[in-house]
mmCIF file of C-alpha atoms and ligand atoms in Angstrom:
data_model
loop_
_atom_site.group_PDB
_atom_site.id
_atom_site.type_symbol
_atom_site.label_atom_id
_atom_site.label_comp_id
_atom_site.label_asym_id
_atom_site.label_seq_id
_atom_site.Cartn_x
_atom_site.Cartn_y
_atom_site.Cartn_z
ATOM 1 C CA MET F 864 180.484 33.547 3.137
ATOM 2 C CA LEU F 865 182.228 35.069 0.121
ATOM 3 C CA VAL F 866 180.220 33.168 -2.462
ATOM 4 C CA THR F 867 178.429 35.397 -4.939
ATOM 5 C CA SER F 868 176.414 35.226 -8.144
ATOM 6 C CA VAL F 869 176.749 37.337 -11.251
ATOM 7 C CA GLY F 870 173.367 36.539 -12.768
ATOM 8 C CA LYS F 871 173.460 32.781 -13.262
ATOM 9 C CA LEU F 872 177.207 32.477 -12.796
ATOM 10 C CA ARG F 873 178.119 31.416 -9.277
ATOM 11 C CA LEU F 874 181.572 32.360 -7.998
ATOM 12 C CA GLU F 875 183.105 30.946 -4.815
ATOM 13 C CA ARG F 876 184.937 34.241 -4.389
ATOM 14 C CA PRO F 877 183.890 37.689 -5.641
ATOM 15 C CA GLY F 878 187.330 38.990 -6.695
ATOM 16 C CA MET F 879 188.564 38.198 -10.180
ATOM 17 C CA VAL F 880 191.558 39.143 -12.292
ATOM 18 C CA ALA F 881 190.772 42.127 -14.536
ATOM 19 C CA SER F 882 191.497 41.886 -18.241
ATOM 20 C CA GLY F 883 195.073 42.708 -19.208
ATOM 21 C CA ILE F 884 196.978 41.369 -16.191
ATOM 22 C CA MET F 885 198.667 37.939 -16.103
ATOM 23 C CA ASP F 886 196.052 36.574 -18.440
ATOM 24 C CA GLU F 887 197.570 36.038 -21.862
ATOM 25 C CA THR F 888 198.917 32.513 -21.376
ATOM 26 C CA GLY F 889 197.394 29.307 -20.008
ATOM 27 C CA PRO F 890 200.011 28.891 -17.238
ATOM 28 C CA SER F 891 199.729 32.523 -16.031
ATOM 29 C CA MET F 892 195.932 32.196 -15.797
ATOM 30 C CA VAL F 893 196.284 28.925 -13.851
ATOM 31 C CA ARG F 894 198.692 30.683 -11.489
ATOM 32 C CA MET F 895 196.168 33.465 -10.844
ATOM 33 C CA LEU F 896 193.377 30.966 -10.157
ATOM 34 C CA ARG F 897 195.650 29.172 -7.684
ATOM 35 C CA SER F 898 196.491 32.457 -6.004
ATOM 36 C CA GLY F 899 192.855 32.818 -4.924
ATOM 37 C CA ALA F 900 191.064 34.685 -7.716
ATOM 38 C CA GLY F 901 187.408 33.683 -8.153
ATOM 39 C CA ALA F 902 187.807 33.929 -11.948
ATOM 40 C CA VAL F 903 190.236 35.267 -14.523
ATOM 41 C CA VAL F 904 189.233 37.585 -17.364
ATOM 42 C CA THR F 905 191.573 37.089 -20.322
ATOM 43 C CA LYS F 906 193.507 39.778 -22.147
ATOM 44 C CA SER F 907 191.198 41.099 -24.880
ATOM 45 C CA ILE F 908 191.464 38.817 -27.904
ATOM 46 C CA GLY F 909 190.674 39.768 -31.510
ATOM 47 C CA SER F 910 190.253 37.895 -34.794
ATOM 48 C CA GLU F 911 193.870 38.136 -35.942
ATOM 49 C CA PRO F 912 197.266 38.208 -34.213
ATOM 50 C CA ASN F 913 198.136 41.808 -33.281
ATOM 51 C CA PRO F 914 201.628 43.000 -32.236
ATOM 52 C CA GLY F 915 200.218 46.106 -30.479
ATOM 53 C CA HIS F 916 201.860 49.514 -30.350
ATOM 54 C CA PRO F 917 205.630 50.068 -30.313
ATOM 55 C CA ASN F 918 207.177 50.957 -26.934
ATOM 56 C CA PRO F 919 206.876 52.963 -24.746
ATOM 57 C CA THR F 920 203.458 51.473 -24.032
ATOM 58 C CA PHE F 921 203.342 51.705 -20.241
ATOM 59 C CA THR F 922 204.479 54.010 -17.451
ATOM 60 C CA GLU F 923 203.869 54.360 -13.734
ATOM 61 C CA LEU F 924 202.748 57.628 -12.184
ATOM 62 C CA LYS F 925 201.511 58.893 -8.819
ATOM 63 C CA GLY F 926 198.352 56.955 -8.102
ATOM 64 C CA GLY F 927 198.433 54.464 -10.926
ATOM 65 C CA TYR F 928 199.608 53.305 -14.314
ATOM 66 C CA ILE F 929 198.976 54.646 -17.780
ATOM 67 C CA ASN F 930 199.160 52.300 -20.747
ATOM 68 C CA ALA F 931 198.441 52.054 -24.433
ATOM 69 C CA MET F 932 199.518 48.524 -25.306
ATOM 70 C CA GLY F 933 197.465 48.593 -28.498
ATOM 71 C CA LEU F 934 195.544 45.393 -27.776
ATOM 72 C CA PRO F 935 198.474 43.005 -28.404
ATOM 73 C CA ASN F 936 197.278 39.403 -28.584
ATOM 74 C CA PRO F 937 197.894 36.157 -30.485
ATOM 75 C CA GLY F 938 194.468 36.120 -32.202
ATOM 76 C CA ILE F 939 191.533 33.875 -31.400
ATOM 77 C CA GLU F 940 192.802 30.722 -33.184
ATOM 78 C CA LEU F 941 196.124 30.513 -31.335
ATOM 79 C CA PHE F 942 194.513 31.578 -28.061
ATOM 80 C CA GLY F 943 192.623 28.259 -28.063
ATOM 81 C CA LYS F 944 195.807 26.551 -26.828
ATOM 82 C CA GLU F 945 196.012 28.856 -23.808
ATOM 83 C CA MET F 946 192.316 28.395 -23.034
ATOM 84 C CA GLU F 947 192.695 24.617 -23.183
ATOM 85 C CA VAL F 948 195.207 24.789 -20.330
ATOM 86 C CA ALA F 949 193.407 27.466 -18.279
ATOM 87 C CA SER F 950 189.740 26.481 -18.539
ATOM 88 C CA LYS F 951 190.442 23.091 -16.925
ATOM 89 C CA SER F 952 191.632 24.863 -13.775
ATOM 90 C CA GLY F 953 188.738 27.225 -13.044
ATOM 91 C CA ASN F 954 186.524 30.042 -14.250
ATOM 92 C CA ILE F 955 187.875 31.831 -17.300
ATOM 93 C CA VAL F 956 185.926 34.724 -18.815
ATOM 94 C CA GLY F 957 187.018 35.490 -22.369
ATOM 95 C CA SER F 958 187.506 39.191 -23.090
ATOM 96 C CA ILE F 959 187.044 39.989 -26.774
ATOM 97 C CA TYR F 960 187.253 43.022 -29.047
ATOM 98 C CA GLY F 961 185.994 43.503 -32.564
ATOM 99 C CA SER F 962 184.634 46.145 -34.912
ATOM 100 C CA SER F 963 181.192 44.731 -35.760
ATOM 101 C CA PRO F 964 178.397 42.590 -34.266
ATOM 102 C CA GLU F 965 179.458 39.728 -36.576
ATOM 103 C CA GLU F 966 183.074 39.836 -35.437
ATOM 104 C CA PHE F 967 182.109 39.946 -31.745
ATOM 105 C CA SER F 968 179.710 37.018 -32.279
ATOM 106 C CA MET F 969 182.372 34.899 -33.976
ATOM 107 C CA LEU F 970 184.876 35.604 -31.186
ATOM 108 C CA ALA F 971 182.315 34.868 -28.468
ATOM 109 C CA GLY F 972 181.426 31.568 -30.144
ATOM 110 C CA LYS F 973 185.104 30.566 -30.123
ATOM 111 C CA MET F 974 185.484 31.485 -26.453
ATOM 112 C CA GLU F 975 182.440 29.360 -25.635
ATOM 113 C CA GLU F 976 183.920 26.470 -27.606
ATOM 114 C CA TYR F 977 187.198 26.904 -25.655
ATOM 115 C CA GLY F 978 185.423 26.458 -22.318
ATOM 116 C CA ALA F 979 184.996 30.069 -21.157
ATOM 117 C CA VAL F 980 182.297 30.452 -18.471
ATOM 118 C CA GLY F 981 181.366 33.848 -19.920
ATOM 119 C CA VAL F 982 182.529 36.535 -22.312
ATOM 120 C CA GLU F 983 183.369 40.157 -21.572
ATOM 121 C CA LEU F 984 182.897 42.532 -24.498
ATOM 122 C CA ASN F 985 185.603 45.196 -24.571
ATOM 123 C CA LEU F 986 183.543 48.180 -25.679
ATOM 124 C CA SER F 987 185.724 50.548 -23.720
ATOM 125 C CA CYS F 988 189.431 50.496 -24.631
ATOM 126 C CA PRO F 989 190.158 54.244 -24.683
ATOM 127 C CA HIS F 990 192.631 54.363 -27.540
ATOM 128 C CA ALA F 991 191.957 51.894 -30.365
ATOM 129 C CA SER F 992 190.738 53.369 -33.607
ATOM 130 C CA GLY F 993 187.551 51.585 -34.754
ATOM 131 C CA TYR F 994 187.324 49.550 -31.553
ATOM 132 C CA GLY F 995 186.599 49.857 -27.835
ATOM 133 C CA MET F 996 185.059 53.088 -26.624
ATOM 134 C CA GLU F 997 184.639 54.419 -30.159
ATOM 135 C CA LEU F 998 181.850 51.815 -30.386
ATOM 136 C CA GLY F 999 180.945 51.664 -26.713
ATOM 137 C CA THR F 1000 179.885 55.289 -26.236
ATOM 138 C CA ASP F 1001 176.892 54.905 -28.567
ATOM 139 C CA PRO F 1002 173.903 53.120 -26.981
ATOM 140 C CA ALA F 1003 172.598 51.980 -30.401
ATOM 141 C CA VAL F 1004 175.930 50.332 -31.254
ATOM 142 C CA ILE F 1005 176.057 48.668 -27.823
ATOM 143 C CA ARG F 1006 172.538 47.299 -28.364
ATOM 144 C CA SER F 1007 173.388 45.833 -31.763
ATOM 145 C CA ILE F 1008 176.602 44.170 -30.574
ATOM 146 C CA VAL F 1009 175.182 42.797 -27.319
ATOM 147 C CA SER F 1010 172.063 41.394 -28.958
ATOM 148 C CA ALA F 1011 174.085 39.739 -31.739
ATOM 149 C CA VAL F 1012 176.421 38.105 -29.225
ATOM 150 C CA LYS F 1013 173.487 37.008 -27.052
ATOM 151 C CA SER F 1014 172.001 35.161 -30.047
ATOM 152 C CA ALA F 1015 175.349 33.560 -30.864
ATOM 153 C CA VAL F 1016 176.254 31.990 -27.493
ATOM 154 C CA SER F 1017 174.604 30.486 -24.448
ATOM 155 C CA ILE F 1018 177.240 31.530 -21.868
ATOM 156 C CA PRO F 1019 176.741 34.848 -19.987
ATOM 157 C CA VAL F 1020 177.635 38.007 -21.899
ATOM 158 C CA TRP F 1021 179.171 40.854 -19.891
ATOM 159 C CA THR F 1022 179.901 44.305 -21.308
ATOM 160 C CA LYS F 1023 182.785 46.404 -20.015
ATOM 161 C CA LEU F 1024 181.861 50.078 -20.067
ATOM 162 C CA THR F 1025 183.964 53.185 -20.460
ATOM 163 C CA PRO F 1026 183.998 56.011 -17.905
ATOM 164 C CA ASN F 1027 184.945 58.423 -20.700
ATOM 165 C CA THR F 1028 181.381 59.640 -21.160
ATOM 166 C CA HIS F 1029 178.754 61.726 -19.377
ATOM 167 C CA MET F 1030 176.148 59.025 -20.006
ATOM 168 C CA ILE F 1031 177.370 55.771 -18.493
ATOM 169 C CA LYS F 1032 173.828 55.129 -17.216
ATOM 170 C CA ASP F 1033 172.518 55.165 -20.797
ATOM 171 C CA LEU F 1034 175.229 52.729 -21.837
ATOM 172 C CA ALA F 1035 174.206 50.339 -19.044
ATOM 173 C CA ILE F 1036 170.532 50.692 -20.013
ATOM 174 C CA ALA F 1037 171.481 49.788 -23.608
ATOM 175 C CA VAL F 1038 173.189 46.613 -22.365
ATOM 176 C CA TYR F 1039 170.094 45.702 -20.333
ATOM 177 C CA GLU F 1040 167.711 46.377 -23.243
ATOM 178 C CA ALA F 1041 169.772 44.113 -25.497
ATOM 179 C CA GLY F 1042 169.550 41.257 -22.987
ATOM 180 C CA GLY F 1043 173.105 41.534 -21.656
ATOM 181 C CA ASP F 1044 173.809 39.520 -18.500
ATOM 182 C CA ALA F 1045 175.991 42.048 -16.654
ATOM 183 C CA VAL F 1046 177.963 45.262 -16.969
ATOM 184 C CA VAL F 1047 181.565 45.681 -15.895
ATOM 185 C CA ALA F 1048 182.440 49.195 -14.736
ATOM 186 C CA ILE F 1049 184.886 50.785 -15.363
ATOM 187 C CA ASN F 1050 187.614 50.484 -17.982
ATOM 188 C CA THR F 1051 190.549 52.892 -17.874
ATOM 189 C CA VAL F 1052 190.257 56.677 -18.026
ATOM 190 C CA LYS F 1053 191.705 58.306 -21.148
ATOM 191 C CA ALA F 1054 194.827 60.182 -20.075
ATOM 192 C CA MET F 1055 198.263 61.511 -21.084
ATOM 193 C CA VAL F 1056 201.695 62.030 -19.557
ATOM 194 C CA ILE F 1057 204.264 64.410 -21.087
ATOM 195 C CA SER F 1058 208.010 64.249 -20.467
ATOM 196 C CA PRO F 1059 209.236 67.825 -19.872
ATOM 197 C CA GLN F 1060 212.779 66.775 -20.804
ATOM 198 C CA PHE F 1061 211.786 65.333 -24.180
ATOM 199 C CA GLY F 1062 209.005 67.858 -24.675
ATOM 200 C CA LYS F 1063 206.550 65.221 -25.871
ATOM 201 C CA PRO F 1064 204.099 62.559 -24.665
ATOM 202 C CA ILE F 1065 205.791 59.516 -23.113
ATOM 203 C CA LEU F 1066 203.597 56.855 -24.734
ATOM 204 C CA SER F 1067 204.217 56.116 -28.410
ATOM 205 C CA ASN F 1068 200.439 56.323 -28.870
ATOM 206 C CA LYS F 1069 200.511 59.754 -27.122
ATOM 207 C CA PHE F 1070 197.509 58.993 -24.893
ATOM 208 C CA GLY F 1071 196.483 55.843 -23.044
ATOM 209 C CA GLY F 1072 194.334 54.478 -20.242
ATOM 210 C CA LEU F 1073 194.813 55.445 -16.593
ATOM 211 C CA SER F 1074 194.274 52.684 -14.021
ATOM 212 C CA GLY F 1075 194.972 52.204 -10.310
ATOM 213 C CA PRO F 1076 193.990 54.087 -7.126
ATOM 214 C CA ALA F 1077 193.625 57.405 -9.000
ATOM 215 C CA ILE F 1078 190.452 56.150 -10.741
ATOM 216 C CA ARG F 1079 188.793 54.325 -7.820
ATOM 217 C CA SER F 1080 186.359 57.056 -6.846
ATOM 218 C CA ILE F 1081 185.345 57.488 -10.492
ATOM 219 C CA GLY F 1082 184.579 53.760 -10.655
ATOM 220 C CA VAL F 1083 182.633 53.717 -7.386
ATOM 221 C CA ARG F 1084 180.549 56.669 -8.586
ATOM 222 C CA ALA F 1085 179.915 54.949 -11.945
ATOM 223 C CA VAL F 1086 178.720 51.741 -10.237
ATOM 224 C CA PHE F 1087 176.477 53.782 -7.919
ATOM 225 C CA ASP F 1088 174.990 55.662 -10.895
ATOM 226 C CA ILE F 1089 174.358 52.482 -12.896
ATOM 227 C CA ARG F 1090 172.662 50.863 -9.917
ATOM 228 C CA THR F 1091 170.193 53.753 -9.718
ATOM 229 C CA ALA F 1092 169.365 53.454 -13.431
ATOM 230 C CA VAL F 1093 168.965 49.760 -14.190
ATOM 231 C CA ASP F 1094 168.576 46.402 -12.461
ATOM 232 C CA ILE F 1095 171.435 44.427 -13.989
ATOM 233 C CA PRO F 1096 174.336 42.675 -12.227
ATOM 234 C CA ILE F 1097 177.345 44.987 -11.968
ATOM 235 C CA ILE F 1098 180.984 43.954 -11.653
ATOM 236 C CA GLY F 1099 183.083 46.752 -10.133
ATOM 237 C CA VAL F 1100 186.618 47.454 -11.305
ATOM 238 C CA GLY F 1101 189.046 50.359 -11.067
ATOM 239 C CA GLY F 1102 191.669 50.976 -8.395
ATOM 240 C CA ILE F 1103 190.837 48.150 -5.992
ATOM 241 C CA SER F 1104 193.826 47.122 -3.914
ATOM 242 C CA ASP F 1105 192.402 46.270 -0.472
ATOM 243 C CA TRP F 1106 189.196 45.115 1.257
ATOM 244 C CA LYS F 1107 187.980 48.670 1.827
ATOM 245 C CA ASP F 1108 188.125 49.411 -1.889
ATOM 246 C CA ALA F 1109 186.251 46.193 -2.681
ATOM 247 C CA ALA F 1110 183.630 46.949 0.000
ATOM 248 C CA GLN F 1111 183.029 50.417 -1.483
ATOM 249 C CA TYR F 1112 182.263 48.932 -4.905
ATOM 250 C CA ILE F 1113 179.963 46.289 -3.394
ATOM 251 C CA MET F 1114 178.113 48.881 -1.310
ATOM 252 C CA ALA F 1115 177.727 51.043 -4.434
ATOM 253 C CA GLY F 1116 175.975 48.103 -6.110
ATOM 254 C CA ALA F 1117 178.514 45.581 -7.447
ATOM 255 C CA CYS F 1118 177.989 41.853 -6.824
ATOM 256 C CA ALA F 1119 181.593 41.034 -7.751
ATOM 257 C CA PHE F 1120 184.800 42.916 -8.475
ATOM 258 C CA GLN F 1121 188.007 42.771 -10.487
ATOM 259 C CA ILE F 1122 191.584 43.666 -9.596
ATOM 260 C CA GLY F 1123 194.154 44.716 -12.205
ATOM 261 C CA SER F 1124 196.826 47.287 -11.342
ATOM 262 C CA ALA F 1125 197.167 46.091 -7.730
ATOM 263 C CA VAL F 1126 198.431 42.740 -9.032
ATOM 264 C CA GLY F 1127 201.395 44.827 -10.225
ATOM 265 C CA THR F 1128 201.836 46.905 -7.072
ATOM 266 C CA LYS F 1129 201.001 44.260 -4.455
ATOM 267 C CA GLY F 1130 201.735 40.967 -6.194
ATOM 268 C CA ILE F 1131 199.518 37.966 -6.805
ATOM 269 C CA ASP F 1132 198.833 37.504 -3.074
ATOM 270 C CA VAL F 1133 196.466 40.467 -3.327
ATOM 271 C CA PHE F 1134 193.507 38.101 -3.952
ATOM 272 C CA GLU F 1135 194.144 36.054 -0.812
ATOM 273 C CA THR F 1136 194.581 39.225 1.261
ATOM 274 C CA VAL F 1137 191.554 41.105 -0.085
ATOM 275 C CA HIS F 1138 189.266 38.088 0.259
ATOM 276 C CA SER F 1139 190.331 37.151 3.791
ATOM 277 C CA GLU F 1140 190.173 40.752 5.031
ATOM 278 C CA LEU F 1141 186.796 41.299 3.383
ATOM 279 C CA GLU F 1142 185.508 38.193 5.145
ATOM 280 C CA ARG F 1143 186.863 39.500 8.480
ATOM 281 C CA PHE F 1144 185.065 42.826 7.912
ATOM 282 C CA MET F 1145 181.805 41.048 7.048
ATOM 283 C CA LYS F 1146 181.969 39.015 10.264
ATOM 284 C CA ASP F 1147 182.775 42.092 12.372
ATOM 285 C CA TYR F 1148 179.961 44.178 10.871
ATOM 286 C CA GLY F 1149 177.282 41.496 10.666
ATOM 287 C CA TYR F 1150 177.071 40.930 6.919
ATOM 288 C CA GLY F 1151 176.187 37.266 6.393
ATOM 289 C CA SER F 1152 176.837 37.259 2.664
ATOM 290 C CA ILE F 1153 178.061 39.427 -0.215
ATOM 291 C CA LYS F 1154 174.405 39.749 -1.266
ATOM 292 C CA ASP F 1155 173.619 41.420 2.082
ATOM 293 C CA MET F 1156 176.190 44.091 1.336
ATOM 294 C CA VAL F 1157 175.349 44.823 -2.324
ATOM 295 C CA GLY F 1158 174.040 48.363 -2.730
ATOM 296 C CA VAL F 1159 173.711 49.195 0.968
ATOM 297 C CA ALA F 1160 175.059 52.713 0.286
ATOM 298 C CA HIS F 1161 171.753 53.460 -1.481
ATOM 299 C CA GLU F 1162 169.577 52.716 1.537
HETATM 300 C C1 LIG M 1714 194.462 48.420 -23.696
HETATM 301 C C2 LIG M 1714 193.154 48.004 -23.758
HETATM 302 C C3 LIG M 1714 192.234 48.485 -22.855
HETATM 303 O O1 LIG M 1714 190.931 48.112 -22.867
HETATM 304 C C4 LIG M 1714 192.619 49.375 -21.888
HETATM 305 O O2 LIG M 1714 191.734 49.837 -21.019
HETATM 306 C C5 LIG M 1714 193.921 49.781 -21.808
HETATM 307 C C6 LIG M 1714 194.831 49.307 -22.725
HETATM 308 C C7 LIG M 1714 195.467 48.010 -24.670
HETATM 309 O O3 LIG M 1714 195.732 46.840 -24.949
HETATM 310 O O4 LIG M 1714 196.058 48.906 -25.245
#
């Protein structure tokens, strides 16, 4: 009943682990697959090892988390060892970041070689100079990166979009025009927290990305908007922690969803709980499949 398809990729379960949570080592990704996730999206991986920003990089606030890790990762060569362990156990989608179409294409090719079932282009990190949303708020840049990656690999190419724009529909249209297989909406919302006692921003990077329940209604609105603009598979993400949140994203137009912050607040059982409660809801309300529920809020 929970089976879904994101374009050509079939998933037994619609809920996957969002990039950045329990997804930087082979064993942690295996653990998430065993805990009931339909797929795991890796931490975003770049060309070279990157230590990330100095601490503080993360803090909790009412309604969510704010972080500016600075894209810490071991680099694509070393990450092969983690992928070797994880890709044997289930669906791993490789999240990648780069600064040019060539760099994204190289990284995507490596992820394909490592057994990823798809790649997710991080064109939406809100605080990395020369990367992320600095590239992903320009439709022409999105088109050039997505079309280069599409020519470089044969696995599905997803693009994670930023909500930090007034034109998310145009960004999704750019992905579609370049032949992208799906959009993932949304990444974190650019935000800041100041400590009154210290009289300065808490994060070493000053600003970061807000995630968790506080951004859910922004994400649901973004998915709804994209669905009205372009016929491309949408993966919903942002503040999902229970079946009602997941159902909202699906009814707005998503065929699958991702959970990030709630793995922190609720633990890894969140996948089992969300999936079983979503199935219960579908039975009670007469939805025979996820497909039957996708986009019903538009009707
Ligand atoms: C980081 C990357 C992101 O894409 C994001 O949304 C938040 C944080 C990071 O590693 O800093």
